[in-house]
Amino acid sequence: MSERIWTAACVVIGDEILSGRTQDKNVAQLASWLNVQGIRLREVRIVPDVEAAIVEAVNALRARTDYLFTTGGIGPTHDDITVDAIAAALGVPAVVHPEARAVLAAYYETRGGLTDARLRMARVPEGADLIPNRMSGAPGIRWGNVFILAGVPHITAGMLDALTGTLEGGLPVLSRTVGAWVAESEIADLLRETEHAHPGVAIGSYPFFREGRVGANFVVRATEQTLVDTTIDALIEGLRAAGREPVDGGI
Amino acid sequence: MSERIWTAACVVIGDEILSGRTQDKNVAQLASWLNVQGIRLREVRIVPDVEAAIVEAVNALRARTDYLFTTGGIGPTHDDITVDAIAAALGVPAVVHPEARAVLAAYYETRGGLTDARLRMARVPEGADLIPNRMSGAPGIRWGNVFILAGVPHITAGMLDALTGTLEGGLPVLSRTVGAWVAESEIADLLRETEHAHPGVAIGSYPFFREGRVGANFVVRATEQTLVDTTIDALIEGLRAAGREPVDGGI
C-alpha cells in the first residue's frame, strides 16, 4: 500500500467571481473529481483577469503541489488572458497549436469560419498538449503539471471527464456522514476524543439551522473503509449515550 | 472625487470546501457586499483546516489589501482552529474576550450553560473587538484590518450586515449588462474596440449555452453611471449593426 499522497491546487481566474456576479461552481466539481482520482485539493486561489495576479498564483502553486488546475479565461474575447499569462508564468511564448487550429477550423466550418478572434483559442504555451473538449470547439491545455480548463462549468466537466484515469494518484479519501439534531457545542468532547482514538481519521463538524432547530452533520474521512466505519460506529454510540438519536448518512 | 481605490481579500477556511462536500457561498455574498461598500475584492484563497496554511494566507493577504476577511472555523469543535491560527499569524496570544464570554453566557443560559467547548467561541486574538452575531451566540472578531467571520452563510450575512457602513471605502463599482444570442467569438472585435474607446470601463464577456443555442452576456463596469450607460449604448448599437438583437439587462 502506497503512502504517497498526491496533491493539487487550483487557480480560478475571473473578475466575475470576485465581483460577486457569478457563483463559482468549478471548485466543488474539481474537488469531487480529484477525490475520485486519489488526489487531494490543497489550496484554491481566486484571482482577477490581471496578468501579474495570474502569474504569481500559478508560479506559487505549481511548485508546491503535484498538479495545478486553472479555470476560466480561455475564450476568444479581450478579457480572456489566461493563456498569455500562464505562458508568461512558464517562461515560454504563446503559440498556435496546429491540432487546436485544426479542431477549431472543423468546429467553425459550419459556424461562420475561423476568424482571428476564434483563432485566439488555438493558442497555447509552447510545448503544451491539448485536453479534448467534447462540448464546444476550444480545447483545454496541459503543460507539464499545469492543466488549463474552461470557466463554463459544463465545459470544465467535459474536460475533467476526458482526463479521468490519466493522472497518477493515491488512495481516494473515503467519507461517511452521521447527523444529529444537536448543538455541535454539546458534543464537542465526543468529536475530539473520537478523532483522537482513531489515528488516520479526520472528523469534520458542520452545523446547520433548519425547521427552527439546530443540528450538525459529522463527516468522517480516511483512506480505509474499515477505519471510517469503526469511527462512525463510535460516533453513533456516543450520540446515543448523549441522548441524541444519530441519523446515519446525515441529515 | 477621491481616486483612492479600497481593496479587500478573503481567506476561506475549511476542509469541507476543498473536499467538494460543501459549495462555498460566502465569496459571492462577501463580494456583493464589498461592492456596495465601495471596496474591491482582489483575491480569495481557500485553505484547509491546517494552522500553517491559514497563517501563510492571512499574513500574505493582510499586508497587501486594505481589509482581510476570513470565513469559517470559529465554532466550538476540535476542527475550528481559525482563532488560534490567526492569533499565531498576528503574533499575539488567543485570550478569552470578557464581552464575548458574557454574550455566550447569556445565549447559553437557557441552552445547557456555558461549557468549556462553548467557551472556546469567546476566544479572540488579544486586542480584538467583536462583531455582533444576530443569528446565534458566537460573535465575529475584528483585529486591525482582519475580520474573522463565521462559515455558515446566514450567520456570515448577519455579521456583514452589522459591519455595513462602518468600513471606509471608495466609489462603488457600478455595472450594467446587455445580452445577445450570439457566439462571443463573433463579436470579440466589437467588445475589445468598445472597451478601448471608453477609458475607465471594463467589459466582461460571459458565454452560455441554453435552449440549444449559444449566447453571451456582456457586463460593463465603471464607477461612473454615465460612462456605464454610454458604453452600453455603444454595445447595443454594435450588436444591432451585427444583426444580433441586444437584450438590455442580460439574458
PDB file of N, CA, C and O in Angstrom, chain A residues 16 18-21 23-24 31 35 41-46 48 56 64 76-79 117-118 184-186 188 191-192 195 203-206 217 219 221, chain B residues 16 18-21 23-24 31 35 41-46 48 56 64 76-79 117-118 184-186 188 191 195 203-206 217 219 221:
ATOM      1  N   GLU A  16     -15.496  37.990 -12.752  1.00  0.00           N
ATOM      2  CA  GLU A  16     -16.926  37.766 -12.479  1.00  0.00           C
ATOM      3  C   GLU A  16     -17.141  37.027 -11.159  1.00  0.00           C
ATOM      4  O   GLU A  16     -18.195  37.161 -10.544  1.00  0.00           O
ATOM      5  N   LEU A  18     -14.958  37.418  -8.498  1.00  0.00           N
ATOM      6  CA  LEU A  18     -14.556  38.385  -7.460  1.00  0.00           C
ATOM      7  C   LEU A  18     -15.533  39.550  -7.345  1.00  0.00           C
ATOM      8  O   LEU A  18     -15.559  40.245  -6.329  1.00  0.00           O
ATOM      9  N   SER A  19     -16.336  39.783  -8.387  1.00  0.00           N
ATOM     10  CA  SER A  19     -17.324  40.863  -8.303  1.00  0.00           C
ATOM     11  C   SER A  19     -18.624  40.372  -7.679  1.00  0.00           C
ATOM     12  O   SER A  19     -19.514  41.176  -7.393  1.00  0.00           O
ATOM     13  N   GLY A  20     -18.746  39.069  -7.507  1.00  0.00           N
ATOM     14  CA  GLY A  20     -19.983  38.524  -6.955  1.00  0.00           C
ATOM     15  C   GLY A  20     -21.040  38.269  -8.016  1.00  0.00           C
ATOM     16  O   GLY A  20     -22.112  37.756  -7.717  1.00  0.00           O
ATOM     17  N   ARG A  21     -20.741  38.605  -9.274  1.00  0.00           N
ATOM     18  CA  ARG A  21     -21.736  38.386 -10.334  1.00  0.00           C
ATOM     19  C   ARG A  21     -22.035  36.902 -10.526  1.00  0.00           C
ATOM     20  O   ARG A  21     -23.167  36.489 -10.745  1.00  0.00           O
ATOM     21  N   GLN A  23     -21.484  32.880  -9.222  1.00  0.00           N
ATOM     22  CA  GLN A  23     -21.145  31.938  -8.160  1.00  0.00           C
ATOM     23  C   GLN A  23     -20.250  30.858  -8.756  1.00  0.00           C
ATOM     24  O   GLN A  23     -20.658  30.152  -9.669  1.00  0.00           O
ATOM     25  N   ASP A  24     -19.025  30.730  -8.243  1.00  0.00           N
ATOM     26  CA  ASP A  24     -18.141  29.683  -8.755  1.00  0.00           C
ATOM     27  C   ASP A  24     -18.727  28.304  -8.513  1.00  0.00           C
ATOM     28  O   ASP A  24     -19.231  28.008  -7.434  1.00  0.00           O
ATOM     29  N   ALA A  31     -12.953  19.485  -6.967  1.00  0.00           N
ATOM     30  CA  ALA A  31     -12.633  18.806  -5.711  1.00  0.00           C
ATOM     31  C   ALA A  31     -13.203  17.394  -5.685  1.00  0.00           C
ATOM     32  O   ALA A  31     -12.516  16.430  -5.319  1.00  0.00           O
ATOM     33  N   ASN A  35     -10.994  13.865  -5.702  1.00  0.00           N
ATOM     34  CA  ASN A  35     -11.146  12.818  -4.682  1.00  0.00           C
ATOM     35  C   ASN A  35     -11.189  11.437  -5.314  1.00  0.00           C
ATOM     36  O   ASN A  35     -10.557  10.500  -4.827  1.00  0.00           O
ATOM     37  N   LEU A  41      -7.120  18.124  -2.977  1.00  0.00           N
ATOM     38  CA  LEU A  41      -7.076  19.548  -3.302  1.00  0.00           C
ATOM     39  C   LEU A  41      -6.607  20.309  -2.066  1.00  0.00           C
ATOM     40  O   LEU A  41      -7.260  20.297  -1.027  1.00  0.00           O
ATOM     41  N   ARG A  42      -5.451  20.977  -2.170  1.00  0.00           N
ATOM     42  CA  ARG A  42      -4.808  21.590  -1.008  1.00  0.00           C
ATOM     43  C   ARG A  42      -5.075  23.086  -0.887  1.00  0.00           C
ATOM     44  O   ARG A  42      -5.046  23.633   0.197  1.00  0.00           O
ATOM     45  N   GLU A  43      -5.244  23.755  -1.994  1.00  0.00           N
ATOM     46  CA  GLU A  43      -5.450  25.203  -1.927  1.00  0.00           C
ATOM     47  C   GLU A  43      -6.081  25.685  -3.217  1.00  0.00           C
ATOM     48  O   GLU A  43      -5.827  25.131  -4.281  1.00  0.00           O
ATOM     49  N   VAL A  44      -6.912  26.709  -3.073  1.00  0.00           N
ATOM     50  CA  VAL A  44      -7.516  27.373  -4.227  1.00  0.00           C
ATOM     51  C   VAL A  44      -7.233  28.860  -4.109  1.00  0.00           C
ATOM     52  O   VAL A  44      -7.297  29.419  -3.010  1.00  0.00           O
ATOM     53  N   ARG A  45      -6.898  29.493  -5.209  1.00  0.00           N
ATOM     54  CA  ARG A  45      -6.820  30.955  -5.228  1.00  0.00           C
ATOM     55  C   ARG A  45      -7.729  31.470  -6.329  1.00  0.00           C
ATOM     56  O   ARG A  45      -7.717  30.939  -7.435  1.00  0.00           O
ATOM     57  N   ILE A  46      -8.509  32.483  -6.000  1.00  0.00           N
ATOM     58  CA  ILE A  46      -9.354  33.144  -6.988  1.00  0.00           C
ATOM     59  C   ILE A  46      -8.717  34.485  -7.284  1.00  0.00           C
ATOM     60  O   ILE A  46      -8.509  35.284  -6.361  1.00  0.00           O
ATOM     61  N   PRO A  48      -8.128  37.937 -10.208  1.00  0.00           N
ATOM     62  CA  PRO A  48      -8.807  38.678 -11.282  1.00  0.00           C
ATOM     63  C   PRO A  48      -8.150  38.433 -12.643  1.00  0.00           C
ATOM     64  O   PRO A  48      -7.103  37.789 -12.732  1.00  0.00           O
ATOM     65  N   GLU A  56       1.574  35.183 -10.567  1.00  0.00           N
ATOM     66  CA  GLU A  56       2.003  34.939  -9.192  1.00  0.00           C
ATOM     67  C   GLU A  56       1.359  33.678  -8.617  1.00  0.00           C
ATOM     68  O   GLU A  56       2.020  32.834  -8.015  1.00  0.00           O
ATOM     69  N   ARG A  64       4.345  23.730  -5.583  1.00  0.00           N
ATOM     70  CA  ARG A  64       4.147  23.080  -4.281  1.00  0.00           C
ATOM     71  C   ARG A  64       3.140  21.940  -4.275  1.00  0.00           C
ATOM     72  O   ARG A  64       2.981  21.283  -3.243  1.00  0.00           O
ATOM     73  N   PRO A  76     -12.500  33.554 -26.529  1.00  0.00           N
ATOM     74  CA  PRO A  76     -11.991  34.337 -27.658  1.00  0.00           C
ATOM     75  C   PRO A  76     -11.955  35.838 -27.431  1.00  0.00           C
ATOM     76  O   PRO A  76     -11.513  36.567 -28.319  1.00  0.00           O
ATOM     77  N   THR A  77     -12.415  36.336 -26.280  1.00  0.00           N
ATOM     78  CA  THR A  77     -12.572  37.789 -26.150  1.00  0.00           C
ATOM     79  C   THR A  77     -11.382  38.440 -25.441  1.00  0.00           C
ATOM     80  O   THR A  77     -10.513  37.751 -24.888  1.00  0.00           O
ATOM     81  N   HIS A  78     -11.392  39.764 -25.445  1.00  0.00           N
ATOM     82  CA  HIS A  78     -10.247  40.549 -24.955  1.00  0.00           C
ATOM     83  C   HIS A  78      -9.942  40.294 -23.485  1.00  0.00           C
ATOM     84  O   HIS A  78      -8.824  40.493 -23.033  1.00  0.00           O
ATOM     85  N   ASP A  79     -10.959  39.864 -22.713  1.00  0.00           N
ATOM     86  CA  ASP A  79     -10.745  39.640 -21.279  1.00  0.00           C
ATOM     87  C   ASP A  79     -10.237  38.227 -21.002  1.00  0.00           C
ATOM     88  O   ASP A  79     -10.045  37.851 -19.847  1.00  0.00           O
ATOM     89  N   ALA A 117     -10.436  36.183 -33.926  1.00  0.00           N
ATOM     90  CA  ALA A 117     -10.844  36.039 -32.522  1.00  0.00           C
ATOM     91  C   ALA A 117     -10.910  34.561 -32.146  1.00  0.00           C
ATOM     92  O   ALA A 117     -10.451  34.154 -31.072  1.00  0.00           O
ATOM     93  N   ARG A 118     -11.475  33.767 -33.037  1.00  0.00           N
ATOM     94  CA  ARG A 118     -11.593  32.330 -32.739  1.00  0.00           C
ATOM     95  C   ARG A 118     -10.234  31.644 -32.731  1.00  0.00           C
ATOM     96  O   ARG A 118     -10.017  30.700 -31.965  1.00  0.00           O
ATOM     97  N   GLU A 184     -23.569  21.435  18.048  1.00  0.00           N
ATOM     98  CA  GLU A 184     -22.256  20.794  17.984  1.00  0.00           C
ATOM     99  C   GLU A 184     -21.461  21.054  19.261  1.00  0.00           C
ATOM    100  O   GLU A 184     -20.642  20.241  19.664  1.00  0.00           O
ATOM    101  N   SER A 185     -21.743  22.197  19.905  1.00  0.00           N
ATOM    102  CA  SER A 185     -21.010  22.513  21.135  1.00  0.00           C
ATOM    103  C   SER A 185     -21.316  21.520  22.254  1.00  0.00           C
ATOM    104  O   SER A 185     -20.532  21.348  23.174  1.00  0.00           O
ATOM    105  N   GLU A 186     -22.474  20.855  22.154  1.00  0.00           N
ATOM    106  CA  GLU A 186     -22.852  19.881  23.189  1.00  0.00           C
ATOM    107  C   GLU A 186     -21.999  18.622  23.134  1.00  0.00           C
ATOM    108  O   GLU A 186     -21.825  17.937  24.148  1.00  0.00           O
ATOM    109  N   ALA A 188     -18.869  18.446  21.502  1.00  0.00           N
ATOM    110  CA  ALA A 188     -17.509  18.758  21.035  1.00  0.00           C
ATOM    111  C   ALA A 188     -16.488  17.787  21.622  1.00  0.00           C
ATOM    112  O   ALA A 188     -15.546  17.362  20.938  1.00  0.00           O
ATOM    113  N   LEU A 191     -16.523  14.453  19.801  1.00  0.00           N
ATOM    114  CA  LEU A 191     -15.883  14.530  18.485  1.00  0.00           C
ATOM    115  C   LEU A 191     -14.362  14.505  18.620  1.00  0.00           C
ATOM    116  O   LEU A 191     -13.675  13.754  17.913  1.00  0.00           O
ATOM    117  N   ARG A 192     -13.853  15.312  19.523  1.00  0.00           N
ATOM    118  CA  ARG A 192     -12.399  15.404  19.684  1.00  0.00           C
ATOM    119  C   ARG A 192     -11.836  14.069  20.153  1.00  0.00           C
ATOM    120  O   ARG A 192     -10.827  13.579  19.621  1.00  0.00           O
ATOM    121  N   GLU A 195     -11.981  11.363  17.376  1.00  0.00           N
ATOM    122  CA  GLU A 195     -10.933  11.552  16.372  1.00  0.00           C
ATOM    123  C   GLU A 195      -9.585  11.103  16.935  1.00  0.00           C
ATOM    124  O   GLU A 195      -8.827  10.394  16.268  1.00  0.00           O
ATOM    125  N   ILE A 203     -12.360  14.123  11.500  1.00  0.00           N
ATOM    126  CA  ILE A 203     -13.799  14.316  11.680  1.00  0.00           C
ATOM    127  C   ILE A 203     -14.113  15.799  11.513  1.00  0.00           C
ATOM    128  O   ILE A 203     -13.556  16.636  12.210  1.00  0.00           O
ATOM    129  N   GLY A 204     -15.002  16.107  10.574  1.00  0.00           N
ATOM    130  CA  GLY A 204     -15.453  17.483  10.390  1.00  0.00           C
ATOM    131  C   GLY A 204     -16.849  17.638  10.966  1.00  0.00           C
ATOM    132  O   GLY A 204     -17.669  16.716  10.887  1.00  0.00           O
ATOM    133  N   SER A 205     -17.108  18.794  11.574  1.00  0.00           N
ATOM    134  CA  SER A 205     -18.420  19.052  12.179  1.00  0.00           C
ATOM    135  C   SER A 205     -19.068  20.229  11.461  1.00  0.00           C
ATOM    136  O   SER A 205     -18.496  21.317  11.424  1.00  0.00           O
ATOM    137  N   TYR A 206     -20.251  20.022  10.894  1.00  0.00           N
ATOM    138  CA  TYR A 206     -20.891  21.030  10.051  1.00  0.00           C
ATOM    139  C   TYR A 206     -22.288  21.337  10.567  1.00  0.00           C
ATOM    140  O   TYR A 206     -23.246  20.615  10.274  1.00  0.00           O
ATOM    141  N   ASN A 217     -23.994  17.854  10.999  1.00  0.00           N
ATOM    142  CA  ASN A 217     -23.530  16.631  10.359  1.00  0.00           C
ATOM    143  C   ASN A 217     -22.052  16.457  10.675  1.00  0.00           C
ATOM    144  O   ASN A 217     -21.293  17.427  10.705  1.00  0.00           O
ATOM    145  N   VAL A 219     -18.719  14.467   9.500  1.00  0.00           N
ATOM    146  CA  VAL A 219     -18.160  13.753   8.359  1.00  0.00           C
ATOM    147  C   VAL A 219     -16.844  13.119   8.782  1.00  0.00           C
ATOM    148  O   VAL A 219     -15.932  13.811   9.238  1.00  0.00           O
ATOM    149  N   ARG A 221     -13.538  11.145   7.585  1.00  0.00           N
ATOM    150  CA  ARG A 221     -12.746  10.927   6.374  1.00  0.00           C
ATOM    151  C   ARG A 221     -11.491  10.126   6.695  1.00  0.00           C
ATOM    152  O   ARG A 221     -10.788  10.418   7.656  1.00  0.00           O
TER     153      ARG A 221
ATOM    154  N   GLU B  16     -14.082  21.275   4.235  1.00  0.00           N
ATOM    155  CA  GLU B  16     -15.324  20.876   3.569  1.00  0.00           C
ATOM    156  C   GLU B  16     -15.464  21.520   2.196  1.00  0.00           C
ATOM    157  O   GLU B  16     -16.131  20.975   1.319  1.00  0.00           O
ATOM    158  N   LEU B  18     -12.688  22.309   0.269  1.00  0.00           N
ATOM    159  CA  LEU B  18     -11.644  21.684  -0.552  1.00  0.00           C
ATOM    160  C   LEU B  18     -11.941  20.221  -0.860  1.00  0.00           C
ATOM    161  O   LEU B  18     -11.380  19.653  -1.795  1.00  0.00           O
ATOM    162  N   SER B  19     -12.796  19.588  -0.063  1.00  0.00           N
ATOM    163  CA  SER B  19     -13.154  18.194  -0.339  1.00  0.00           C
ATOM    164  C   SER B  19     -14.318  18.103  -1.321  1.00  0.00           C
ATOM    165  O   SER B  19     -14.648  17.025  -1.800  1.00  0.00           O
ATOM    166  N   GLY B  20     -14.942  19.224  -1.617  1.00  0.00           N
ATOM    167  CA  GLY B  20     -16.093  19.207  -2.514  1.00  0.00           C
ATOM    168  C   GLY B  20     -17.403  18.910  -1.803  1.00  0.00           C
ATOM    169  O   GLY B  20     -18.461  18.908  -2.421  1.00  0.00           O
ATOM    170  N   ARG B  21     -17.343  18.658  -0.485  1.00  0.00           N
ATOM    171  CA  ARG B  21     -18.579  18.351   0.239  1.00  0.00           C
ATOM    172  C   ARG B  21     -19.535  19.542   0.245  1.00  0.00           C
ATOM    173  O   ARG B  21     -20.745  19.396   0.120  1.00  0.00           O
ATOM    174  N   GLN B  23     -20.478  23.469  -1.113  1.00  0.00           N
ATOM    175  CA  GLN B  23     -20.316  24.534  -2.102  1.00  0.00           C
ATOM    176  C   GLN B  23     -20.180  25.857  -1.344  1.00  0.00           C
ATOM    177  O   GLN B  23     -21.099  26.233  -0.620  1.00  0.00           O
ATOM    178  N   ASP B  24     -19.057  26.531  -1.511  1.00  0.00           N
ATOM    179  CA  ASP B  24     -18.893  27.829  -0.844  1.00  0.00           C
ATOM    180  C   ASP B  24     -19.930  28.824  -1.329  1.00  0.00           C
ATOM    181  O   ASP B  24     -20.200  28.927  -2.519  1.00  0.00           O
ATOM    182  N   ALA B  31     -18.392  39.363  -1.798  1.00  0.00           N
ATOM    183  CA  ALA B  31     -18.063  40.188  -2.965  1.00  0.00           C
ATOM    184  C   ALA B  31     -19.168  41.204  -3.236  1.00  0.00           C
ATOM    185  O   ALA B  31     -18.898  42.391  -3.457  1.00  0.00           O
ATOM    186  N   ASN B  35     -18.827  45.354  -2.848  1.00  0.00           N
ATOM    187  CA  ASN B  35     -19.131  46.296  -3.934  1.00  0.00           C
ATOM    188  C   ASN B  35     -19.943  47.471  -3.426  1.00  0.00           C
ATOM    189  O   ASN B  35     -19.682  48.617  -3.775  1.00  0.00           O
ATOM    190  N   LEU B  41     -12.902  43.388  -4.122  1.00  0.00           N
ATOM    191  CA  LEU B  41     -12.323  42.111  -3.699  1.00  0.00           C
ATOM    192  C   LEU B  41     -11.251  41.717  -4.705  1.00  0.00           C
ATOM    193  O   LEU B  41     -11.531  41.505  -5.884  1.00  0.00           O
ATOM    194  N   ARG B  42     -10.009  41.619  -4.248  1.00  0.00           N
ATOM    195  CA  ARG B  42      -8.874  41.425  -5.156  1.00  0.00           C
ATOM    196  C   ARG B  42      -8.407  39.976  -5.251  1.00  0.00           C
ATOM    197  O   ARG B  42      -7.837  39.558  -6.251  1.00  0.00           O
ATOM    198  N   GLU B  43      -8.559  39.228  -4.177  1.00  0.00           N
ATOM    199  CA  GLU B  43      -8.081  37.841  -4.212  1.00  0.00           C
ATOM    200  C   GLU B  43      -8.771  37.041  -3.122  1.00  0.00           C
ATOM    201  O   GLU B  43      -9.096  37.576  -2.059  1.00  0.00           O
ATOM    202  N   VAL B  44      -8.992  35.775  -3.413  1.00  0.00           N
ATOM    203  CA  VAL B  44      -9.539  34.843  -2.423  1.00  0.00           C
ATOM    204  C   VAL B  44      -8.617  33.638  -2.364  1.00  0.00           C
ATOM    205  O   VAL B  44      -8.128  33.180  -3.399  1.00  0.00           O
ATOM    206  N   ARG B  45      -8.362  33.154  -1.173  1.00  0.00           N
ATOM    207  CA  ARG B  45      -7.661  31.873  -1.053  1.00  0.00           C
ATOM    208  C   ARG B  45      -8.505  30.933  -0.218  1.00  0.00           C
ATOM    209  O   ARG B  45      -9.040  31.335   0.822  1.00  0.00           O
ATOM    210  N   ILE B  46      -8.636  29.712  -0.675  1.00  0.00           N
ATOM    211  CA  ILE B  46      -9.344  28.685   0.083  1.00  0.00           C
ATOM    212  C   ILE B  46      -8.299  27.738   0.630  1.00  0.00           C
ATOM    213  O   ILE B  46      -7.522  27.155  -0.133  1.00  0.00           O
ATOM    214  N   PRO B  48      -7.094  24.706   3.817  1.00  0.00           N
ATOM    215  CA  PRO B  48      -7.636  23.659   4.707  1.00  0.00           C
ATOM    216  C   PRO B  48      -7.554  24.077   6.178  1.00  0.00           C
ATOM    217  O   PRO B  48      -6.971  25.104   6.507  1.00  0.00           O
ATOM    218  N   GLU B  56      -0.063  31.398   6.654  1.00  0.00           N
ATOM    219  CA  GLU B  56       0.572  31.886   5.426  1.00  0.00           C
ATOM    220  C   GLU B  56      -0.374  32.778   4.626  1.00  0.00           C
ATOM    221  O   GLU B  56      -0.007  33.866   4.174  1.00  0.00           O
ATOM    222  N   ARG B  64      -1.339  43.200   1.873  1.00  0.00           N
ATOM    223  CA  ARG B  64      -1.428  43.783   0.535  1.00  0.00           C
ATOM    224  C   ARG B  64      -2.784  44.366   0.180  1.00  0.00           C
ATOM    225  O   ARG B  64      -2.938  44.951  -0.890  1.00  0.00           O
ATOM    226  N   PRO B  76     -17.227  25.664  17.989  1.00  0.00           N
ATOM    227  CA  PRO B  76     -16.759  25.115  19.263  1.00  0.00           C
ATOM    228  C   PRO B  76     -16.005  23.786  19.156  1.00  0.00           C
ATOM    229  O   PRO B  76     -15.532  23.287  20.177  1.00  0.00           O
ATOM    230  N   THR B  77     -15.874  23.228  17.967  1.00  0.00           N
ATOM    231  CA  THR B  77     -15.329  21.868  17.888  1.00  0.00           C
ATOM    232  C   THR B  77     -13.836  21.857  17.565  1.00  0.00           C
ATOM    233  O   THR B  77     -13.242  22.882  17.224  1.00  0.00           O
ATOM    234  N   HIS B  78     -13.253  20.650  17.677  1.00  0.00           N
ATOM    235  CA  HIS B  78     -11.802  20.488  17.561  1.00  0.00           C
ATOM    236  C   HIS B  78     -11.263  20.950  16.206  1.00  0.00           C
ATOM    237  O   HIS B  78     -10.088  21.284  16.087  1.00  0.00           O
ATOM    238  N   ASP B  79     -12.107  20.925  15.154  1.00  0.00           N
ATOM    239  CA  ASP B  79     -11.639  21.318  13.820  1.00  0.00           C
ATOM    240  C   ASP B  79     -11.741  22.830  13.592  1.00  0.00           C
ATOM    241  O   ASP B  79     -11.413  23.318  12.510  1.00  0.00           O
ATOM    242  N   ALA B 117     -16.347  23.719  25.836  1.00  0.00           N
ATOM    243  CA  ALA B 117     -16.372  23.764  24.371  1.00  0.00           C
ATOM    244  C   ALA B 117     -16.962  25.085  23.900  1.00  0.00           C
ATOM    245  O   ALA B 117     -16.450  25.727  22.979  1.00  0.00           O
ATOM    246  N   ARG B 118     -18.048  25.499  24.537  1.00  0.00           N
ATOM    247  CA  ARG B 118     -18.697  26.744  24.130  1.00  0.00           C
ATOM    248  C   ARG B 118     -17.833  27.964  24.441  1.00  0.00           C
ATOM    249  O   ARG B 118     -17.847  28.951  23.699  1.00  0.00           O
ATOM    250  N   GLU B 184     -19.757  34.571 -28.580  1.00  0.00           N
ATOM    251  CA  GLU B 184     -18.926  35.733 -28.218  1.00  0.00           C
ATOM    252  C   GLU B 184     -17.783  35.927 -29.211  1.00  0.00           C
ATOM    253  O   GLU B 184     -17.327  37.050 -29.436  1.00  0.00           O
ATOM    254  N   SER B 185     -17.352  34.826 -29.826  1.00  0.00           N
ATOM    255  CA  SER B 185     -16.247  34.936 -30.787  1.00  0.00           C
ATOM    256  C   SER B 185     -16.644  35.773 -32.008  1.00  0.00           C
ATOM    257  O   SER B 185     -15.792  36.319 -32.687  1.00  0.00           O
ATOM    258  N   GLU B 186     -17.956  35.851 -32.277  1.00  0.00           N
ATOM    259  CA  GLU B 186     -18.424  36.625 -33.430  1.00  0.00           C
ATOM    260  C   GLU B 186     -18.256  38.118 -33.234  1.00  0.00           C
ATOM    261  O   GLU B 186     -18.139  38.865 -34.201  1.00  0.00           O
ATOM    262  N   ALA B 188     -16.117  39.560 -30.812  1.00  0.00           N
ATOM    263  CA  ALA B 188     -14.945  39.842 -29.963  1.00  0.00           C
ATOM    264  C   ALA B 188     -14.325  41.195 -30.311  1.00  0.00           C
ATOM    265  O   ALA B 188     -13.888  41.938 -29.423  1.00  0.00           O
ATOM    266  N   LEU B 191     -16.319  44.067 -28.779  1.00  0.00           N
ATOM    267  CA  LEU B 191     -16.091  44.194 -27.343  1.00  0.00           C
ATOM    268  C   LEU B 191     -14.766  44.897 -27.060  1.00  0.00           C
ATOM    269  O   LEU B 191     -14.692  45.823 -26.258  1.00  0.00           O
ATOM    270  N   GLU B 195     -14.439  48.646 -25.421  1.00  0.00           N
ATOM    271  CA  GLU B 195     -13.728  48.877 -24.167  1.00  0.00           C
ATOM    272  C   GLU B 195     -12.622  49.913 -24.373  1.00  0.00           C
ATOM    273  O   GLU B 195     -12.453  50.836 -23.575  1.00  0.00           O
ATOM    274  N   ILE B 203     -15.167  45.651 -19.713  1.00  0.00           N
ATOM    275  CA  ILE B 203     -16.271  44.852 -20.259  1.00  0.00           C
ATOM    276  C   ILE B 203     -15.931  43.381 -20.088  1.00  0.00           C
ATOM    277  O   ILE B 203     -14.889  42.917 -20.550  1.00  0.00           O
ATOM    278  N   GLY B 204     -16.797  42.653 -19.418  1.00  0.00           N
ATOM    279  CA  GLY B 204     -16.633  41.208 -19.275  1.00  0.00           C
ATOM    280  C   GLY B 204     -17.602  40.486 -20.200  1.00  0.00           C
ATOM    281  O   GLY B 204     -18.733  40.941 -20.397  1.00  0.00           O
ATOM    282  N   SER B 205     -17.139  39.382 -20.771  1.00  0.00           N
ATOM    283  CA  SER B 205     -17.988  38.609 -21.693  1.00  0.00           C
ATOM    284  C   SER B 205     -18.226  37.231 -21.113  1.00  0.00           C
ATOM    285  O   SER B 205     -17.275  36.502 -20.826  1.00  0.00           O
ATOM    286  N   TYR B 206     -19.493  36.870 -20.900  1.00  0.00           N
ATOM    287  CA  TYR B 206     -19.825  35.624 -20.209  1.00  0.00           C
ATOM    288  C   TYR B 206     -20.740  34.767 -21.062  1.00  0.00           C
ATOM    289  O   TYR B 206     -21.954  34.972 -21.095  1.00  0.00           O
ATOM    290  N   ASN B 217     -23.620  37.163 -22.164  1.00  0.00           N
ATOM    291  CA  ASN B 217     -23.931  38.422 -21.503  1.00  0.00           C
ATOM    292  C   ASN B 217     -22.657  39.247 -21.416  1.00  0.00           C
ATOM    293  O   ASN B 217     -21.576  38.709 -21.171  1.00  0.00           O
ATOM    294  N   VAL B 219     -20.992  42.404 -19.498  1.00  0.00           N
ATOM    295  CA  VAL B 219     -21.144  43.226 -18.308  1.00  0.00           C
ATOM    296  C   VAL B 219     -20.179  44.401 -18.388  1.00  0.00           C
ATOM    297  O   VAL B 219     -18.971  44.210 -18.540  1.00  0.00           O
ATOM    298  N   ARG B 221     -18.548  47.541 -16.468  1.00  0.00           N
ATOM    299  CA  ARG B 221     -18.295  48.002 -15.098  1.00  0.00           C
ATOM    300  C   ARG B 221     -17.485  49.296 -15.111  1.00  0.00           C
ATOM    301  O   ARG B 221     -16.494  49.410 -15.834  1.00  0.00           O
TER     302      ARG B 221
END
